[in-house]
Amino acid sequence: DSGVTQTPKHLITATGQRVTLRCSPRSGDLSVYWYQQSLDQGLQFLIQYYNGEERAKGNILERFSAQQFPDLHSELNLSSLELGDSALYFCASSGQGYEQYFGPGTRLTVT
Amino acid sequence: AQSVTQPDIHITVSEGASLELRCNYSYGATPYLFWYVQSPGQGLQLLLKYFSGDTLVQGIKGFEAEFKRSQSSFNLRKPSVHWSDAAEYFCAVGALTGGGNKLTFGTGTQLKVEL
């Protein structure tokens, strides 16, 4: 158990809908990262937040957005969902070191 | 831009045999390198990391990796594989840019262990 929690574990929704994925980092970690894992794209970095501020951005679609709240939990919002958005979405956190600790993931299925 | 290549998509070894998983990276500066393992339906578990110093690093579960700058490689090894090691293994390079820290992953190597 990495100490990073993600909810929900599974999410099934229809095309065009909007969903919110939630992540709680390890106790004391200020950085939160979001990654997408799909069969065709592999593991891709989406975005990083540090203590509430966006720090780095990867290949995140404009339909996707994220934020980190004062209690350091983070949410990833996915809107206008398409079939191709079906994937595993991982949250990770890090503290003083550079290593990132991953949560169990949220499996999103868009039908 | 950084990149990671894991040339072996699938590897099968017998239980008790030694293991080496290959990883090559491309990065302009001194890399931060990691190996993660993912069991089916699970998240990624950090096996080991290299930041600087000794080029042979030890990790959890009896794994080790050697950083070779001249070959841009960071291969993962284990002297004797156990059936429970069957999983997917990912090599990653960390990039520090503009205050941010992102990981770029390879495509993974699926390890099968024959009993």
PDB file of C-alpha atoms in Angstrom:
ATOM      1  CA  ASP A   1       0.000   0.000   0.000  1.00  0.00           C
ATOM      2  CA  SER A   2       1.579   3.249  -1.203  1.00  0.00           C
ATOM      3  CA  GLY A   3      -0.567   5.515   0.975  1.00  0.00           C
ATOM      4  CA  VAL A   4      -2.102   7.188  -2.084  1.00  0.00           C
ATOM      5  CA  THR A   5      -5.845   6.656  -2.360  1.00  0.00           C
ATOM      6  CA  GLN A   6      -8.057   7.038  -5.392  1.00  0.00           C
ATOM      7  CA  THR A   7     -11.814   6.931  -5.786  1.00  0.00           C
ATOM      8  CA  PRO A   8     -13.757   5.467  -7.396  1.00  0.00           C
ATOM      9  CA  LYS A   9     -12.042   2.216  -8.413  1.00  0.00           C
ATOM     10  CA  HIS A  10     -14.256   1.755 -11.427  1.00  0.00           C
ATOM     11  CA  LEU A  11     -16.390   4.157 -13.401  1.00  0.00           C
ATOM     12  CA  ILE A  12     -18.671   3.373 -16.316  1.00  0.00           C
ATOM     13  CA  THR A  13     -20.257   6.237 -18.169  1.00  0.00           C
ATOM     14  CA  ALA A  14     -21.588   7.204 -21.575  1.00  0.00           C
ATOM     15  CA  THR A  15     -20.051   9.308 -24.308  1.00  0.00           C
ATOM     16  CA  GLY A  16     -20.548  13.021 -23.840  1.00  0.00           C
ATOM     17  CA  GLN A  17     -20.717  12.783 -20.071  1.00  0.00           C
ATOM     18  CA  ARG A  18     -18.477  14.361 -17.428  1.00  0.00           C
ATOM     19  CA  VAL A  19     -16.775  12.559 -14.544  1.00  0.00           C
ATOM     20  CA  THR A  20     -14.572  13.510 -11.608  1.00  0.00           C
ATOM     21  CA  LEU A  21     -11.759  11.336 -10.290  1.00  0.00           C
ATOM     22  CA  ARG A  22     -10.455  11.949  -6.797  1.00  0.00           C
ATOM     23  CA  CYS A  23      -7.012  11.427  -5.292  1.00  0.00           C
ATOM     24  CA  SER A  24      -5.611  11.807  -1.789  1.00  0.00           C
ATOM     25  CA  PRO A  25      -1.800  11.933  -1.623  1.00  0.00           C
ATOM     26  CA  ARG A  26       0.415  10.322   0.987  1.00  0.00           C
ATOM     27  CA  SER A  27       0.448  12.163   4.265  1.00  0.00           C
ATOM     28  CA  GLY A  28       2.805  15.135   3.984  1.00  0.00           C
ATOM     29  CA  ASP A  29       3.277  14.980   0.197  1.00  0.00           C
ATOM     30  CA  LEU A  30       2.706  18.325  -1.494  1.00  0.00           C
ATOM     31  CA  SER A  31       2.943  17.183  -5.121  1.00  0.00           C
ATOM     32  CA  VAL A  32       0.224  15.307  -6.932  1.00  0.00           C
ATOM     33  CA  TYR A  33       0.514  13.907 -10.454  1.00  0.00           C
ATOM     34  CA  TRP A  34      -2.023  12.434 -12.853  1.00  0.00           C
ATOM     35  CA  TYR A  35      -1.205   9.784 -15.458  1.00  0.00           C
ATOM     36  CA  GLN A  36      -3.285   7.971 -18.042  1.00  0.00           C
ATOM     37  CA  GLN A  37      -2.602   4.350 -18.981  1.00  0.00           C
ATOM     38  CA  SER A  38      -4.165   2.972 -22.152  1.00  0.00           C
ATOM     39  CA  LEU A  39      -3.312   0.101 -24.455  1.00  0.00           C
ATOM     40  CA  ASP A  40      -2.439   2.304 -27.421  1.00  0.00           C
ATOM     41  CA  GLN A  41      -0.718   5.210 -25.615  1.00  0.00           C
ATOM     42  CA  GLY A  42       0.889   3.438 -22.669  1.00  0.00           C
ATOM     43  CA  LEU A  43       1.539   5.447 -19.505  1.00  0.00           C
ATOM     44  CA  GLN A  44       1.320   9.164 -20.192  1.00  0.00           C
ATOM     45  CA  PHE A  45       1.890  12.076 -17.832  1.00  0.00           C
ATOM     46  CA  LEU A  46      -1.045  14.467 -17.724  1.00  0.00           C
ATOM     47  CA  ILE A  47      -0.425  17.141 -15.111  1.00  0.00           C
ATOM     48  CA  GLN A  48       1.316  17.963 -11.829  1.00  0.00           C
ATOM     49  CA  TYR A  49       0.216  20.158  -8.945  1.00  0.00           C
ATOM     50  CA  TYR A  50       2.367  21.337  -6.080  1.00  0.00           C
ATOM     51  CA  ASN A  51       0.684  22.743  -3.000  1.00  0.00           C
ATOM     52  CA  GLY A  52      -2.304  23.930  -5.014  1.00  0.00           C
ATOM     53  CA  GLU A  53      -0.435  25.321  -8.005  1.00  0.00           C
ATOM     54  CA  GLU A  54       0.001  23.773 -11.415  1.00  0.00           C
ATOM     55  CA  ARG A  55       3.674  22.913 -11.955  1.00  0.00           C
ATOM     56  CA  ALA A  56       3.934  20.824 -15.095  1.00  0.00           C
ATOM     57  CA  LYS A  57       1.659  19.875 -17.932  1.00  0.00           C
ATOM     58  CA  GLY A  58       1.873  16.948 -20.295  1.00  0.00           C
ATOM     59  CA  ASN A  59      -0.378  15.673 -23.039  1.00  0.00           C
ATOM     60  CA  ILE A  60      -3.577  16.661 -21.293  1.00  0.00           C
ATOM     61  CA  LEU A  61      -6.586  17.302 -23.508  1.00  0.00           C
ATOM     62  CA  GLU A  62      -8.460  20.591 -23.240  1.00  0.00           C
ATOM     63  CA  ARG A  63     -11.544  18.572 -22.203  1.00  0.00           C
ATOM     64  CA  PHE A  64      -9.611  17.486 -19.113  1.00  0.00           C
ATOM     65  CA  SER A  65      -8.824  19.680 -16.130  1.00  0.00           C
ATOM     66  CA  ALA A  66      -7.476  19.197 -12.652  1.00  0.00           C
ATOM     67  CA  GLN A  67      -7.076  21.045  -9.409  1.00  0.00           C
ATOM     68  CA  GLN A  68      -5.498  20.567  -6.009  1.00  0.00           C
ATOM     69  CA  PHE A  69      -7.372  21.751  -2.963  1.00  0.00           C
ATOM     70  CA  PRO A  70      -6.065  23.315   0.280  1.00  0.00           C
ATOM     71  CA  ASP A  71      -6.219  19.926   2.021  1.00  0.00           C
ATOM     72  CA  LEU A  72      -3.943  18.691  -0.836  1.00  0.00           C
ATOM     73  CA  HIS A  73      -6.361  16.236  -2.355  1.00  0.00           C
ATOM     74  CA  SER A  74      -6.734  16.509  -6.095  1.00  0.00           C
ATOM     75  CA  GLU A  75      -9.492  16.007  -8.613  1.00  0.00           C
ATOM     76  CA  LEU A  76      -9.248  15.244 -12.320  1.00  0.00           C
ATOM     77  CA  ASN A  77     -12.272  16.321 -14.323  1.00  0.00           C
ATOM     78  CA  LEU A  78     -12.949  14.693 -17.676  1.00  0.00           C
ATOM     79  CA  SER A  79     -15.710  16.156 -19.833  1.00  0.00           C
ATOM     80  CA  SER A  80     -17.345  15.477 -23.206  1.00  0.00           C
ATOM     81  CA  LEU A  81     -16.096  11.940 -22.844  1.00  0.00           C
ATOM     82  CA  GLU A  82     -15.235   9.893 -25.907  1.00  0.00           C
ATOM     83  CA  LEU A  83     -14.738   6.161 -26.322  1.00  0.00           C
ATOM     84  CA  GLY A  84     -11.007   6.761 -26.595  1.00  0.00           C
ATOM     85  CA  ASP A  85     -10.888   8.208 -23.081  1.00  0.00           C
ATOM     86  CA  SER A  86     -11.431   4.732 -21.657  1.00  0.00           C
ATOM     87  CA  ALA A  87      -8.281   4.017 -19.670  1.00  0.00           C
ATOM     88  CA  LEU A  88      -6.743   3.589 -16.252  1.00  0.00           C
ATOM     89  CA  TYR A  89      -6.111   6.908 -14.564  1.00  0.00           C
ATOM     90  CA  PHE A  90      -3.404   6.963 -11.929  1.00  0.00           C
ATOM     91  CA  CYS A  91      -2.633   9.530  -9.331  1.00  0.00           C
ATOM     92  CA  ALA A  92       0.819   9.707  -7.757  1.00  0.00           C
ATOM     93  CA  SER A  93       2.342  11.850  -5.054  1.00  0.00           C
ATOM     94  CA  SER A  94       5.821  12.849  -3.992  1.00  0.00           C
ATOM     95  CA  GLY A  95       7.408  14.606  -1.083  1.00  0.00           C
ATOM     96  CA  GLN A  96      10.923  15.980  -0.729  1.00  0.00           C
ATOM     97  CA  GLY A  97      12.410  13.310  -2.984  1.00  0.00           C
ATOM     98  CA  TYR A  98      11.878  12.858  -6.698  1.00  0.00           C
ATOM     99  CA  GLU A  99      10.297   9.424  -6.512  1.00  0.00           C
ATOM    100  CA  GLN A 100       6.581   9.203  -7.114  1.00  0.00           C
ATOM    101  CA  TYR A 101       4.241   6.837  -5.305  1.00  0.00           C
ATOM    102  CA  PHE A 102       1.224   5.644  -7.231  1.00  0.00           C
ATOM    103  CA  GLY A 103      -2.326   4.973  -6.167  1.00  0.00           C
ATOM    104  CA  PRO A 104      -4.328   1.916  -7.266  1.00  0.00           C
ATOM    105  CA  GLY A 105      -5.929   3.770 -10.164  1.00  0.00           C
ATOM    106  CA  THR A 106      -9.431   4.447 -11.438  1.00  0.00           C
ATOM    107  CA  ARG A 107     -10.582   2.378 -14.392  1.00  0.00           C
ATOM    108  CA  LEU A 108     -12.800   4.492 -16.632  1.00  0.00           C
ATOM    109  CA  THR A 109     -14.986   2.818 -19.224  1.00  0.00           C
ATOM    110  CA  VAL A 110     -16.823   5.039 -21.692  1.00  0.00           C
ATOM    111  CA  THR A 111     -19.652   3.296 -23.566  1.00  0.00           C
TER     112      THR A 111
ATOM    113  CA  ALA B   1      12.629  15.571 -24.931  1.00  0.00           C
ATOM    114  CA  GLN B   2      13.275  12.510 -22.835  1.00  0.00           C
ATOM    115  CA  SER B   3      12.334   8.997 -23.901  1.00  0.00           C
ATOM    116  CA  VAL B   4      12.637   5.436 -22.644  1.00  0.00           C
ATOM    117  CA  THR B   5      12.952   2.262 -24.676  1.00  0.00           C
ATOM    118  CA  GLN B   6      12.219  -1.183 -23.335  1.00  0.00           C
ATOM    119  CA  PRO B   7      13.069  -3.426 -26.269  1.00  0.00           C
ATOM    120  CA  ASP B   8      11.527  -6.599 -24.871  1.00  0.00           C
ATOM    121  CA  ILE B   9       7.732  -6.652 -24.838  1.00  0.00           C
ATOM    122  CA  HIS B  10       7.517 -10.155 -23.366  1.00  0.00           C
ATOM    123  CA  ILE B  11      10.056 -12.252 -21.489  1.00  0.00           C
ATOM    124  CA  THR B  12       9.601 -15.779 -20.135  1.00  0.00           C
ATOM    125  CA  VAL B  13      11.966 -17.263 -17.564  1.00  0.00           C
ATOM    126  CA  SER B  14      11.903 -20.374 -15.444  1.00  0.00           C
ATOM    127  CA  GLU B  15      11.498 -20.037 -11.714  1.00  0.00           C
ATOM    128  CA  GLY B  16      14.920 -19.881 -10.095  1.00  0.00           C
ATOM    129  CA  ALA B  17      16.605 -18.562 -13.232  1.00  0.00           C
ATOM    130  CA  SER B  18      18.249 -15.164 -13.418  1.00  0.00           C
ATOM    131  CA  LEU B  19      16.531 -12.192 -15.009  1.00  0.00           C
ATOM    132  CA  GLU B  20      17.648  -9.100 -16.847  1.00  0.00           C
ATOM    133  CA  LEU B  21      15.196  -6.541 -18.234  1.00  0.00           C
ATOM    134  CA  ARG B  22      16.617  -3.964 -20.563  1.00  0.00           C
ATOM    135  CA  CYS B  23      16.024  -0.229 -20.477  1.00  0.00           C
ATOM    136  CA  ASN B  24      17.586   2.508 -22.572  1.00  0.00           C
ATOM    137  CA  TYR B  25      16.882   6.177 -22.019  1.00  0.00           C
ATOM    138  CA  SER B  26      17.397   9.441 -23.798  1.00  0.00           C
ATOM    139  CA  TYR B  27      17.772  12.574 -21.711  1.00  0.00           C
ATOM    140  CA  GLY B  28      19.955  15.660 -22.084  1.00  0.00           C
ATOM    141  CA  ALA B  29      21.012  16.008 -18.459  1.00  0.00           C
ATOM    142  CA  THR B  30      21.764  13.656 -15.605  1.00  0.00           C
ATOM    143  CA  PRO B  31      18.755  11.393 -15.465  1.00  0.00           C
ATOM    144  CA  TYR B  32      16.689  10.299 -12.552  1.00  0.00           C
ATOM    145  CA  LEU B  33      15.799   6.687 -13.321  1.00  0.00           C
ATOM    146  CA  PHE B  34      13.216   4.364 -11.872  1.00  0.00           C
ATOM    147  CA  TRP B  35      11.840   0.874 -12.205  1.00  0.00           C
ATOM    148  CA  TYR B  36       8.208   0.189 -11.330  1.00  0.00           C
ATOM    149  CA  VAL B  37       6.269  -3.079 -11.272  1.00  0.00           C
ATOM    150  CA  GLN B  38       2.578  -3.471 -12.022  1.00  0.00           C
ATOM    151  CA  SER B  39       0.636  -6.622 -11.181  1.00  0.00           C
ATOM    152  CA  PRO B  40      -2.673  -7.224 -12.994  1.00  0.00           C
ATOM    153  CA  GLY B  41      -5.319  -4.774 -11.880  1.00  0.00           C
ATOM    154  CA  GLN B  42      -2.907  -3.035  -9.533  1.00  0.00           C
ATOM    155  CA  GLY B  43      -1.133   0.283  -9.374  1.00  0.00           C
ATOM    156  CA  LEU B  44       2.576   0.809  -9.943  1.00  0.00           C
ATOM    157  CA  GLN B  45       4.969  -0.108  -7.161  1.00  0.00           C
ATOM    158  CA  LEU B  46       8.382   1.517  -7.024  1.00  0.00           C
ATOM    159  CA  LEU B  47      11.123  -1.126  -7.148  1.00  0.00           C
ATOM    160  CA  LEU B  48      14.190   1.090  -7.131  1.00  0.00           C
ATOM    161  CA  LYS B  49      15.584   4.458  -8.150  1.00  0.00           C
ATOM    162  CA  TYR B  50      18.807   6.062  -9.299  1.00  0.00           C
ATOM    163  CA  PHE B  51      19.597   9.708  -8.679  1.00  0.00           C
ATOM    164  CA  SER B  52      23.379   9.867  -8.388  1.00  0.00           C
ATOM    165  CA  GLY B  53      26.344   8.148  -6.790  1.00  0.00           C
ATOM    166  CA  ASP B  54      26.821   4.399  -6.836  1.00  0.00           C
ATOM    167  CA  THR B  55      25.744   3.125 -10.245  1.00  0.00           C
ATOM    168  CA  LEU B  56      24.523  -0.197  -8.845  1.00  0.00           C
ATOM    169  CA  VAL B  57      21.338   0.339  -6.889  1.00  0.00           C
ATOM    170  CA  GLN B  58      19.452  -2.132  -4.760  1.00  0.00           C
ATOM    171  CA  GLY B  59      15.702  -2.251  -4.554  1.00  0.00           C
ATOM    172  CA  ILE B  60      12.919  -4.185  -2.966  1.00  0.00           C
ATOM    173  CA  LYS B  61      12.111  -7.847  -3.590  1.00  0.00           C
ATOM    174  CA  GLY B  62      15.748  -8.683  -4.369  1.00  0.00           C
ATOM    175  CA  PHE B  63      15.968  -6.540  -7.512  1.00  0.00           C
ATOM    176  CA  GLU B  64      18.940  -4.424  -8.508  1.00  0.00           C
ATOM    177  CA  ALA B  65      19.720  -2.161 -11.450  1.00  0.00           C
ATOM    178  CA  GLU B  66      22.906  -0.777 -12.924  1.00  0.00           C
ATOM    179  CA  PHE B  67      23.200   2.689 -14.443  1.00  0.00           C
ATOM    180  CA  LYS B  68      25.604   2.829 -17.378  1.00  0.00           C
ATOM    181  CA  ARG B  69      25.956   6.354 -18.683  1.00  0.00           C
ATOM    182  CA  SER B  70      28.085   5.329 -21.663  1.00  0.00           C
ATOM    183  CA  GLN B  71      25.333   3.001 -22.859  1.00  0.00           C
ATOM    184  CA  SER B  72      22.387   5.148 -21.692  1.00  0.00           C
ATOM    185  CA  SER B  73      21.063   2.053 -19.985  1.00  0.00           C
ATOM    186  CA  PHE B  74      19.492   1.153 -16.675  1.00  0.00           C
ATOM    187  CA  ASN B  75      18.904  -2.592 -16.769  1.00  0.00           C
ATOM    188  CA  LEU B  76      17.004  -4.399 -14.041  1.00  0.00           C
ATOM    189  CA  ARG B  77      18.335  -7.693 -12.694  1.00  0.00           C
ATOM    190  CA  LYS B  78      17.388 -10.404 -10.272  1.00  0.00           C
ATOM    191  CA  PRO B  79      19.591 -13.450  -9.578  1.00  0.00           C
ATOM    192  CA  SER B  80      16.744 -15.896  -8.943  1.00  0.00           C
ATOM    193  CA  VAL B  81      13.181 -15.271 -10.096  1.00  0.00           C
ATOM    194  CA  HIS B  82      10.175 -16.344  -8.050  1.00  0.00           C
ATOM    195  CA  TRP B  83       6.761 -17.179  -9.518  1.00  0.00           C
ATOM    196  CA  SER B  84       5.343 -14.132  -7.727  1.00  0.00           C
ATOM    197  CA  ASP B  85       7.586 -11.874  -9.842  1.00  0.00           C
ATOM    198  CA  ALA B  86       5.310 -12.408 -12.845  1.00  0.00           C
ATOM    199  CA  ALA B  87       4.062  -8.908 -13.667  1.00  0.00           C
ATOM    200  CA  GLU B  88       4.689  -5.977 -15.995  1.00  0.00           C
ATOM    201  CA  TYR B  89       7.816  -3.925 -15.421  1.00  0.00           C
ATOM    202  CA  PHE B  90       8.196  -0.294 -16.404  1.00  0.00           C
ATOM    203  CA  CYS B  91      11.353   1.761 -16.654  1.00  0.00           C
ATOM    204  CA  ALA B  92      10.954   5.518 -16.292  1.00  0.00           C
ATOM    205  CA  VAL B  93      13.082   8.641 -16.538  1.00  0.00           C
ATOM    206  CA  GLY B  94      12.305  11.705 -14.475  1.00  0.00           C
ATOM    207  CA  ALA B  95      12.614  15.197 -15.896  1.00  0.00           C
ATOM    208  CA  LEU B  96      12.790  18.338 -13.820  1.00  0.00           C
ATOM    209  CA  THR B  97      11.495  21.264 -15.863  1.00  0.00           C
ATOM    210  CA  GLY B  98      10.335  24.684 -14.674  1.00  0.00           C
ATOM    211  CA  GLY B  99       9.722  23.525 -11.132  1.00  0.00           C
ATOM    212  CA  GLY B 100       7.826  20.499 -12.350  1.00  0.00           C
ATOM    213  CA  ASN B 101       8.727  16.849 -12.198  1.00  0.00           C
ATOM    214  CA  LYS B 102       7.298  14.393 -14.680  1.00  0.00           C
ATOM    215  CA  LEU B 103       8.011  10.750 -15.432  1.00  0.00           C
ATOM    216  CA  THR B 104       8.325   9.382 -18.940  1.00  0.00           C
ATOM    217  CA  PHE B 105       7.702   5.657 -19.072  1.00  0.00           C
ATOM    218  CA  GLY B 106       8.781   2.928 -21.412  1.00  0.00           C
ATOM    219  CA  THR B 107       6.207   0.637 -22.974  1.00  0.00           C
ATOM    220  CA  GLY B 108       6.798  -2.039 -20.367  1.00  0.00           C
ATOM    221  CA  THR B 109       8.061  -5.635 -20.335  1.00  0.00           C
ATOM    222  CA  GLN B 110       5.629  -8.393 -19.458  1.00  0.00           C
ATOM    223  CA  LEU B 111       7.392 -11.065 -17.412  1.00  0.00           C
ATOM    224  CA  LYS B 112       6.077 -14.607 -17.359  1.00  0.00           C
ATOM    225  CA  VAL B 113       7.552 -17.138 -14.944  1.00  0.00           C
ATOM    226  CA  GLU B 114       7.394 -20.820 -15.794  1.00  0.00           C
ATOM    227  CA  LEU B 115       7.228 -23.228 -12.884  1.00  0.00           C
TER     228      LEU B 115
END
